[in-house]
PDB file of C-alpha atoms in Angstrom:
ATOM      1  CA  MET A  33     143.480 150.118 103.726  1.00  0.00           C
ATOM      2  CA  SER A  34     140.954 149.224 106.311  1.00  0.00           C
ATOM      3  CA  VAL A  35     138.490 146.939 104.977  1.00  0.00           C
ATOM      4  CA  LEU A  36     135.484 144.864 105.958  1.00  0.00           C
ATOM      5  CA  GLU A  37     135.103 141.464 104.611  1.00  0.00           C
ATOM      6  CA  VAL A  38     131.496 140.823 103.428  1.00  0.00           C
ATOM      7  CA  LEU A  39     129.959 137.263 102.916  1.00  0.00           C
ATOM      8  CA  VAL A  40     126.772 137.257 100.781  1.00  0.00           C
ATOM      9  CA  PHE A  41     124.403 134.439 100.983  1.00  0.00           C
ATOM     10  CA  GLY A  42     121.258 133.081  99.396  1.00  0.00           C
ATOM     11  CA  GLN A  43     118.874 135.127  96.736  1.00  0.00           C
ATOM     12  CA  LEU A  44     121.627 138.216  97.818  1.00  0.00           C
ATOM     13  CA  THR A  45     124.393 136.525  95.759  1.00  0.00           C
ATOM     14  CA  ASP A  46     121.665 137.188  92.746  1.00  0.00           C
ATOM     15  CA  SER A  47     121.663 140.734  93.349  1.00  0.00           C
ATOM     16  CA  ILE A  48     125.338 141.074  94.000  1.00  0.00           C
ATOM     17  CA  GLY A  49     126.984 139.203  91.727  1.00  0.00           C
ATOM     18  CA  LYS A  50     129.313 137.350  94.096  1.00  0.00           C
ATOM     19  CA  ASP A  51     129.637 135.485  97.441  1.00  0.00           C
ATOM     20  CA  ARG A  52     132.476 137.914  98.817  1.00  0.00           C
ATOM     21  CA  ILE A  53     133.083 141.403  98.639  1.00  0.00           C
ATOM     22  CA  HIS A  54     135.058 143.652 100.232  1.00  0.00           C
ATOM     23  CA  PHE A  55     133.999 146.784 101.340  1.00  0.00           C
ATOM     24  CA  SER A  56     135.825 149.894 102.725  1.00  0.00           C
ATOM     25  CA  TYR A  57     135.895 150.367 106.247  1.00  0.00           C
ATOM     26  CA  VAL A  58     132.721 152.273 107.970  1.00  0.00           C
ATOM     27  CA  GLN A  59     132.431 153.278 111.766  1.00  0.00           C
ATOM     28  CA  ASP A  60     129.090 151.149 112.244  1.00  0.00           C
ATOM     29  CA  THR A  61     126.483 148.852 110.825  1.00  0.00           C
ATOM     30  CA  GLU A  62     123.933 151.758 109.909  1.00  0.00           C
ATOM     31  CA  LEU A  63     126.537 153.626 107.693  1.00  0.00           C
ATOM     32  CA  PHE A  64     127.575 150.297 106.160  1.00  0.00           C
ATOM     33  CA  ARG A  65     123.611 149.423 105.081  1.00  0.00           C
ATOM     34  CA  LYS A  66     123.591 152.941 103.836  1.00  0.00           C
ATOM     35  CA  ALA A  67     126.713 152.475 101.753  1.00  0.00           C
ATOM     36  CA  LEU A  68     125.916 148.856 100.528  1.00  0.00           C
ATOM     37  CA  ASN A  69     122.341 149.982  99.170  1.00  0.00           C
ATOM     38  CA  GLU A  70     124.452 153.119  97.472  1.00  0.00           C
ATOM     39  CA  SER A  71     126.919 150.624  95.976  1.00  0.00           C
ATOM     40  CA  PHE A  72     124.319 147.825  95.245  1.00  0.00           C
ATOM     41  CA  PRO A  73     120.751 149.639  94.407  1.00  0.00           C
ATOM     42  CA  GLY A  74     119.318 145.802  93.639  1.00  0.00           C
ATOM     43  CA  LEU A  75     119.650 145.432  97.508  1.00  0.00           C
ATOM     44  CA  ARG A  76     117.263 148.491  98.394  1.00  0.00           C
ATOM     45  CA  ASP A  77     113.983 146.122  98.441  1.00  0.00           C
ATOM     46  CA  LYS A  78     115.426 143.112  99.930  1.00  0.00           C
ATOM     47  CA  THR A  79     115.156 141.788 103.419  1.00  0.00           C
ATOM     48  CA  PHE A  80     118.071 140.560 105.107  1.00  0.00           C
ATOM     49  CA  LEU A  81     119.845 140.337 108.407  1.00  0.00           C
ATOM     50  CA  LEU A  82     123.486 141.366 109.416  1.00  0.00           C
ATOM     51  CA  ALA A  83     125.697 139.222 111.130  1.00  0.00           C
ATOM     52  CA  VAL A  84     129.060 140.365 112.584  1.00  0.00           C
ATOM     53  CA  ASN A  85     131.931 137.861 113.281  1.00  0.00           C
ATOM     54  CA  GLN A  86     128.832 135.288 113.291  1.00  0.00           C
ATOM     55  CA  GLU A  87     126.828 137.171 115.682  1.00  0.00           C
ATOM     56  CA  LEU A  88     123.336 138.467 114.641  1.00  0.00           C
ATOM     57  CA  VAL A  89     122.971 142.107 114.915  1.00  0.00           C
ATOM     58  CA  LEU A  90     119.916 143.446 115.087  1.00  0.00           C
ATOM     59  CA  LYS A  91     120.367 147.074 116.543  1.00  0.00           C
ATOM     60  CA  LYS A  92     123.265 149.623 115.620  1.00  0.00           C
ATOM     61  CA  LYS A  93     126.986 148.067 116.089  1.00  0.00           C
ATOM     62  CA  ILE A  94     129.867 149.618 116.307  1.00  0.00           C
ATOM     63  CA  LEU A  95     132.521 148.133 113.387  1.00  0.00           C
ATOM     64  CA  LYS A  96     136.356 147.855 113.823  1.00  0.00           C
ATOM     65  CA  PRO A  97     138.599 147.120 110.661  1.00  0.00           C
ATOM     66  CA  GLY A  98     138.855 143.631 109.779  1.00  0.00           C
ATOM     67  CA  ASP A  99     135.582 142.946 110.834  1.00  0.00           C
ATOM     68  CA  THR A 100     133.604 139.872 108.518  1.00  0.00           C
ATOM     69  CA  LEU A 101     129.935 140.700 107.835  1.00  0.00           C
ATOM     70  CA  ALA A 102     127.469 138.729 106.907  1.00  0.00           C
ATOM     71  CA  LEU A 103     124.195 139.115 104.559  1.00  0.00           C
ATOM     72  CA  LEU A 104     121.718 136.964 105.286  1.00  0.00           C
ATOM     73  CA  PRO A 105     118.438 136.863 103.500  1.00  0.00           C
ATOM     74  CA  PRO A 106     115.602 134.815 105.384  1.00  0.00           C
ATOM     75  CA  PHE A 107     116.457 131.205 106.207  1.00  0.00           C
ATOM     76  CA  SER A 108     115.303 128.217 104.225  1.00  0.00           C
ATOM     77  CA  GLY A 109     116.773 125.158 105.354  1.00  0.00           C
ATOM     78  CA  GLY A 110     115.368 121.695 106.030  1.00  0.00           C
TER      79      GLY A 110
ATOM     80  CA  MET B 248     129.379 110.121 108.322  1.00  0.00           C
ATOM     81  CA  THR B 249     132.372 108.426 109.493  1.00  0.00           C
ATOM     82  CA  HIS B 250     135.314 110.375 110.796  1.00  0.00           C
ATOM     83  CA  ARG B 251     133.353 113.635 110.833  1.00  0.00           C
ATOM     84  CA  ASN B 252     133.603 116.451 113.528  1.00  0.00           C
ATOM     85  CA  PRO B 253     130.845 115.572 115.741  1.00  0.00           C
ATOM     86  CA  ASN B 254     129.749 118.830 115.968  1.00  0.00           C
ATOM     87  CA  ASN B 255     129.184 118.971 111.948  1.00  0.00           C
ATOM     88  CA  ILE B 256     125.814 118.677 110.894  1.00  0.00           C
ATOM     89  CA  PHE B 257     126.525 119.037 107.171  1.00  0.00           C
ATOM     90  CA  ILE B 258     126.476 116.270 104.916  1.00  0.00           C
ATOM     91  CA  GLN B 259     127.796 116.781 100.752  1.00  0.00           C
ATOM     92  CA  GLY B 260     124.600 115.609  99.011  1.00  0.00           C
ATOM     93  CA  ALA B 261     121.027 113.789 100.054  1.00  0.00           C
ATOM     94  CA  ILE B 262     121.457 111.691 103.045  1.00  0.00           C
ATOM     95  CA  SER B 263     121.159 107.953 102.240  1.00  0.00           C
ATOM     96  CA  PRO B 264     118.097 105.568 103.778  1.00  0.00           C
ATOM     97  CA  SER B 265     121.210 102.852 104.414  1.00  0.00           C
ATOM     98  CA  GLN B 266     123.274 105.563 106.442  1.00  0.00           C
ATOM     99  CA  ILE B 267     119.894 106.338 108.380  1.00  0.00           C
ATOM    100  CA  GLY B 268     119.424 102.439 108.684  1.00  0.00           C
ATOM    101  CA  LYS B 269     123.423 102.341 110.290  1.00  0.00           C
ATOM    102  CA  ASP B 270     122.682 104.706 112.948  1.00  0.00           C
ATOM    103  CA  ILE B 271     119.766 102.865 114.058  1.00  0.00           C
ATOM    104  CA  ALA B 272     121.507  99.948 114.209  1.00  0.00           C
ATOM    105  CA  ALA B 273     124.601 101.975 115.848  1.00  0.00           C
ATOM    106  CA  HIS B 274     122.258 102.338 118.977  1.00  0.00           C
ATOM    107  CA  GLN B 275     121.393  99.034 120.020  1.00  0.00           C
ATOM    108  CA  GLY B 276     123.953  98.840 122.428  1.00  0.00           C
ATOM    109  CA  LYS B 277     122.322 101.737 124.574  1.00  0.00           C
ATOM    110  CA  THR B 278     119.983 100.217 126.235  1.00  0.00           C
ATOM    111  CA  ARG B 279     118.948 102.616 128.560  1.00  0.00           C
ATOM    112  CA  ILE B 280     117.198 104.370 125.299  1.00  0.00           C
ATOM    113  CA  GLY B 281     113.064 103.219 125.614  1.00  0.00           C
ATOM    114  CA  GLY B 282     112.435 105.298 122.713  1.00  0.00           C
ATOM    115  CA  HIS B 283     113.858 106.871 119.316  1.00  0.00           C
ATOM    116  CA  SER B 284     111.932 109.934 117.350  1.00  0.00           C
ATOM    117  CA  ILE B 285     112.935 110.192 113.878  1.00  0.00           C
ATOM    118  CA  PHE B 286     112.449 113.266 111.515  1.00  0.00           C
ATOM    119  CA  LEU B 287     113.511 112.873 107.867  1.00  0.00           C
ATOM    120  CA  GLY B 288     112.454 116.006 105.628  1.00  0.00           C
ATOM    121  CA  GLN B 289     112.537 115.162 101.726  1.00  0.00           C
ATOM    122  CA  VAL B 290     112.455 117.579  98.880  1.00  0.00           C
ATOM    123  CA  ARG B 291     109.183 117.746  97.455  1.00  0.00           C
ATOM    124  CA  ALA B 292     108.734 117.773  93.476  1.00  0.00           C
ATOM    125  CA  ASP B 293     106.328 121.276  93.799  1.00  0.00           C
ATOM    126  CA  GLU B 294     105.014 122.303  91.108  1.00  0.00           C
ATOM    127  CA  MET B 295     104.394 126.265  90.048  1.00  0.00           C
ATOM    128  CA  GLN B 296     103.901 128.236  86.840  1.00  0.00           C
ATOM    129  CA  GLY B 297     103.844 124.519  85.364  1.00  0.00           C
ATOM    130  CA  GLN B 298     107.316 124.024  85.975  1.00  0.00           C
ATOM    131  CA  THR B 299     108.616 120.928  88.419  1.00  0.00           C
ATOM    132  CA  VAL B 300     111.270 121.204  91.032  1.00  0.00           C
ATOM    133  CA  ARG B 301     113.624 118.239  90.484  1.00  0.00           C
ATOM    134  CA  ALA B 302     116.356 119.527  93.230  1.00  0.00           C
ATOM    135  CA  ILE B 303     116.889 121.785  96.059  1.00  0.00           C
ATOM    136  CA  GLU B 304     120.511 123.181  96.527  1.00  0.00           C
ATOM    137  CA  TYR B 305     121.719 124.077  99.948  1.00  0.00           C
ATOM    138  CA  THR B 306     124.031 126.446 101.228  1.00  0.00           C
ATOM    139  CA  ALA B 307     124.881 127.926 104.495  1.00  0.00           C
ATOM    140  CA  TYR B 308     127.213 129.962 106.426  1.00  0.00           C
ATOM    141  CA  GLU B 309     128.712 127.123 107.753  1.00  0.00           C
ATOM    142  CA  ALA B 310     130.530 128.378 110.836  1.00  0.00           C
ATOM    143  CA  MET B 311     127.661 130.334 111.971  1.00  0.00           C
ATOM    144  CA  ALA B 312     125.191 127.533 111.359  1.00  0.00           C
ATOM    145  CA  LEU B 313     127.601 125.141 113.479  1.00  0.00           C
ATOM    146  CA  ASP B 314     127.940 127.772 116.469  1.00  0.00           C
ATOM    147  CA  LYS B 315     123.740 127.996 116.408  1.00  0.00           C
ATOM    148  CA  MET B 316     123.298 124.495 116.172  1.00  0.00           C
ATOM    149  CA  HIS B 317     125.516 123.648 119.429  1.00  0.00           C
ATOM    150  CA  GLN B 318     123.340 126.718 121.380  1.00  0.00           C
ATOM    151  CA  ILE B 319     120.203 124.743 120.213  1.00  0.00           C
ATOM    152  CA  ARG B 320     121.355 121.277 120.998  1.00  0.00           C
ATOM    153  CA  GLU B 321     122.752 123.042 124.652  1.00  0.00           C
ATOM    154  CA  ALA B 322     119.638 124.441 125.171  1.00  0.00           C
ATOM    155  CA  ILE B 323     117.235 120.871 124.198  1.00  0.00           C
ATOM    156  CA  PHE B 324     119.295 118.920 126.533  1.00  0.00           C
ATOM    157  CA  SER B 325     119.009 121.345 129.512  1.00  0.00           C
ATOM    158  CA  LYS B 326     114.967 121.066 128.822  1.00  0.00           C
ATOM    159  CA  TYR B 327     114.408 117.782 127.690  1.00  0.00           C
ATOM    160  CA  SER B 328     115.630 114.710 129.289  1.00  0.00           C
ATOM    161  CA  LEU B 329     117.704 112.564 126.371  1.00  0.00           C
ATOM    162  CA  VAL B 330     120.162 110.201 125.955  1.00  0.00           C
ATOM    163  CA  CYS B 331     121.393 111.314 123.035  1.00  0.00           C
ATOM    164  CA  LEU B 332     120.648 113.449 119.939  1.00  0.00           C
ATOM    165  CA  HIS B 333     121.917 113.583 116.245  1.00  0.00           C
ATOM    166  CA  VAL B 334     121.332 115.848 113.505  1.00  0.00           C
ATOM    167  CA  TYR B 335     122.434 116.052 109.632  1.00  0.00           C
ATOM    168  CA  HIS B 336     121.282 118.397 107.148  1.00  0.00           C
ATOM    169  CA  SER B 337     122.625 118.374 103.711  1.00  0.00           C
ATOM    170  CA  LEU B 338     124.435 121.046 101.410  1.00  0.00           C
ATOM    171  CA  GLY B 339     124.331 121.130  97.626  1.00  0.00           C
ATOM    172  CA  ILE B 340     122.493 119.258  95.229  1.00  0.00           C
ATOM    173  CA  VAL B 341     119.733 117.030  96.525  1.00  0.00           C
ATOM    174  CA  ALA B 342     117.178 115.641  94.334  1.00  0.00           C
ATOM    175  CA  SER B 343     113.326 115.544  94.567  1.00  0.00           C
ATOM    176  CA  GLY B 344     112.159 112.195  96.687  1.00  0.00           C
ATOM    177  CA  GLU B 345     115.668 112.367  98.324  1.00  0.00           C
ATOM    178  CA  ILE B 346     116.198 113.062 102.055  1.00  0.00           C
ATOM    179  CA  CYS B 347     117.930 116.383 103.588  1.00  0.00           C
ATOM    180  CA  LEU B 348     117.466 116.504 106.903  1.00  0.00           C
ATOM    181  CA  PHE B 349     117.649 114.075 109.476  1.00  0.00           C
ATOM    182  CA  VAL B 350     116.860 114.671 113.415  1.00  0.00           C
ATOM    183  CA  PHE B 351     117.374 111.366 115.636  1.00  0.00           C
ATOM    184  CA  SER B 352     116.613 112.220 119.235  1.00  0.00           C
ATOM    185  CA  SER B 353     116.693 109.213 121.924  1.00  0.00           C
ATOM    186  CA  SER B 354     115.392 109.050 125.610  1.00  0.00           C
ATOM    187  CA  VAL B 355     114.452 107.056 128.612  1.00  0.00           C
ATOM    188  CA  HIS B 356     110.853 107.718 127.398  1.00  0.00           C
ATOM    189  CA  ARG B 357     109.466 108.346 124.439  1.00  0.00           C
ATOM    190  CA  LYS B 358     107.923 111.691 125.153  1.00  0.00           C
ATOM    191  CA  ASP B 359     111.123 113.706 125.703  1.00  0.00           C
ATOM    192  CA  ALA B 360     112.252 112.274 122.322  1.00  0.00           C
ATOM    193  CA  ILE B 361     109.078 113.565 120.752  1.00  0.00           C
ATOM    194  CA  MET B 362     108.982 116.814 121.952  1.00  0.00           C
ATOM    195  CA  ALA B 363     112.828 117.503 121.397  1.00  0.00           C
ATOM    196  CA  THR B 364     112.417 116.394 117.638  1.00  0.00           C
ATOM    197  CA  GLU B 365     109.571 118.768 116.599  1.00  0.00           C
ATOM    198  CA  GLU B 366     111.503 121.874 119.228  1.00  0.00           C
ATOM    199  CA  ILE B 367     114.615 120.973 116.927  1.00  0.00           C
ATOM    200  CA  VAL B 368     113.302 120.665 113.877  1.00  0.00           C
ATOM    201  CA  ASN B 369     111.390 123.923 114.251  1.00  0.00           C
ATOM    202  CA  ASN B 370     114.603 125.833 115.741  1.00  0.00           C
ATOM    203  CA  ILE B 371     116.818 124.469 112.373  1.00  0.00           C
ATOM    204  CA  LYS B 372     113.880 126.189 110.411  1.00  0.00           C
ATOM    205  CA  SER B 373     113.794 129.374 111.770  1.00  0.00           C
ATOM    206  CA  SER B 374     117.355 129.918 113.155  1.00  0.00           C
ATOM    207  CA  LEU B 375     120.201 128.242 111.222  1.00  0.00           C
ATOM    208  CA  PRO B 376     121.778 130.206 107.870  1.00  0.00           C
ATOM    209  CA  ILE B 377     120.825 127.580 105.352  1.00  0.00           C
ATOM    210  CA  TRP B 378     119.208 128.690 102.194  1.00  0.00           C
ATOM    211  CA  GLY B 379     117.576 126.378  99.564  1.00  0.00           C
ATOM    212  CA  LYS B 380     117.583 127.131  96.101  1.00  0.00           C
ATOM    213  CA  GLU B 381     114.702 125.528  94.097  1.00  0.00           C
ATOM    214  CA  ILE B 382     116.015 123.853  90.770  1.00  0.00           C
ATOM    215  CA  PHE B 383     113.168 123.158  88.148  1.00  0.00           C
ATOM    216  CA  THR B 384     113.423 120.470  85.311  1.00  0.00           C
ATOM    217  CA  ASN B 385     113.797 123.176  82.826  1.00  0.00           C
ATOM    218  CA  ASP B 386     116.973 124.445  85.192  1.00  0.00           C
ATOM    219  CA  GLU B 387     115.545 127.885  85.883  1.00  0.00           C
ATOM    220  CA  TYR B 388     115.273 128.069  89.632  1.00  0.00           C
ATOM    221  CA  GLN B 389     114.155 130.207  92.553  1.00  0.00           C
ATOM    222  CA  TRP B 390     115.205 130.902  96.307  1.00  0.00           C
ATOM    223  CA  LYS B 391     112.712 128.448  98.577  1.00  0.00           C
ATOM    224  CA  LYS B 392     110.861 130.641 100.686  1.00  0.00           C
TER     225      LYS B 392
END
């Protein structure tokens, strides 16, 4: 089965309850965000960026099966 | 900090003052250097709603952070005339009063080191995927903003 690996960081680990999940493959990042919000309604009011294979994605991006996505809430290092 | 991958900035726990001292001493042989600029980030015991921060627990998307740090480093070396640059950031628990970030720039003349350090600290805070969880004395927590 085609899946996407999803890494979860910061406060979003509280919303999702895990730091890593597997998600059924969807074709692009917009469909992914939509499906993610349906699975985890607690994410709807959260602000976060997406990275695909460690690259920040600011516009819609086509996904491939096996891609690693990351949910990145605002950074607070230092 | 021995036997580390030179590209790895992450240290488990606090950065010890003795290690910082050793790192400064290790530059005595580089006699082309005329100035060092050092920034040390320290965990502050902020008070909120009657609770005091006793520690910050740091987590990171390490692979992405190291890749991004490499880009920051390349950009800084092309903009400023630096002899060397060292960056360390803590992961895991760092108690209030302890050091969580160490940026150490060295140059022939001071201005390059001073400006580079300022810019690197800003870039680390704005673009490295690192998160801090502020842990209060009663063990409740909030995510650092």
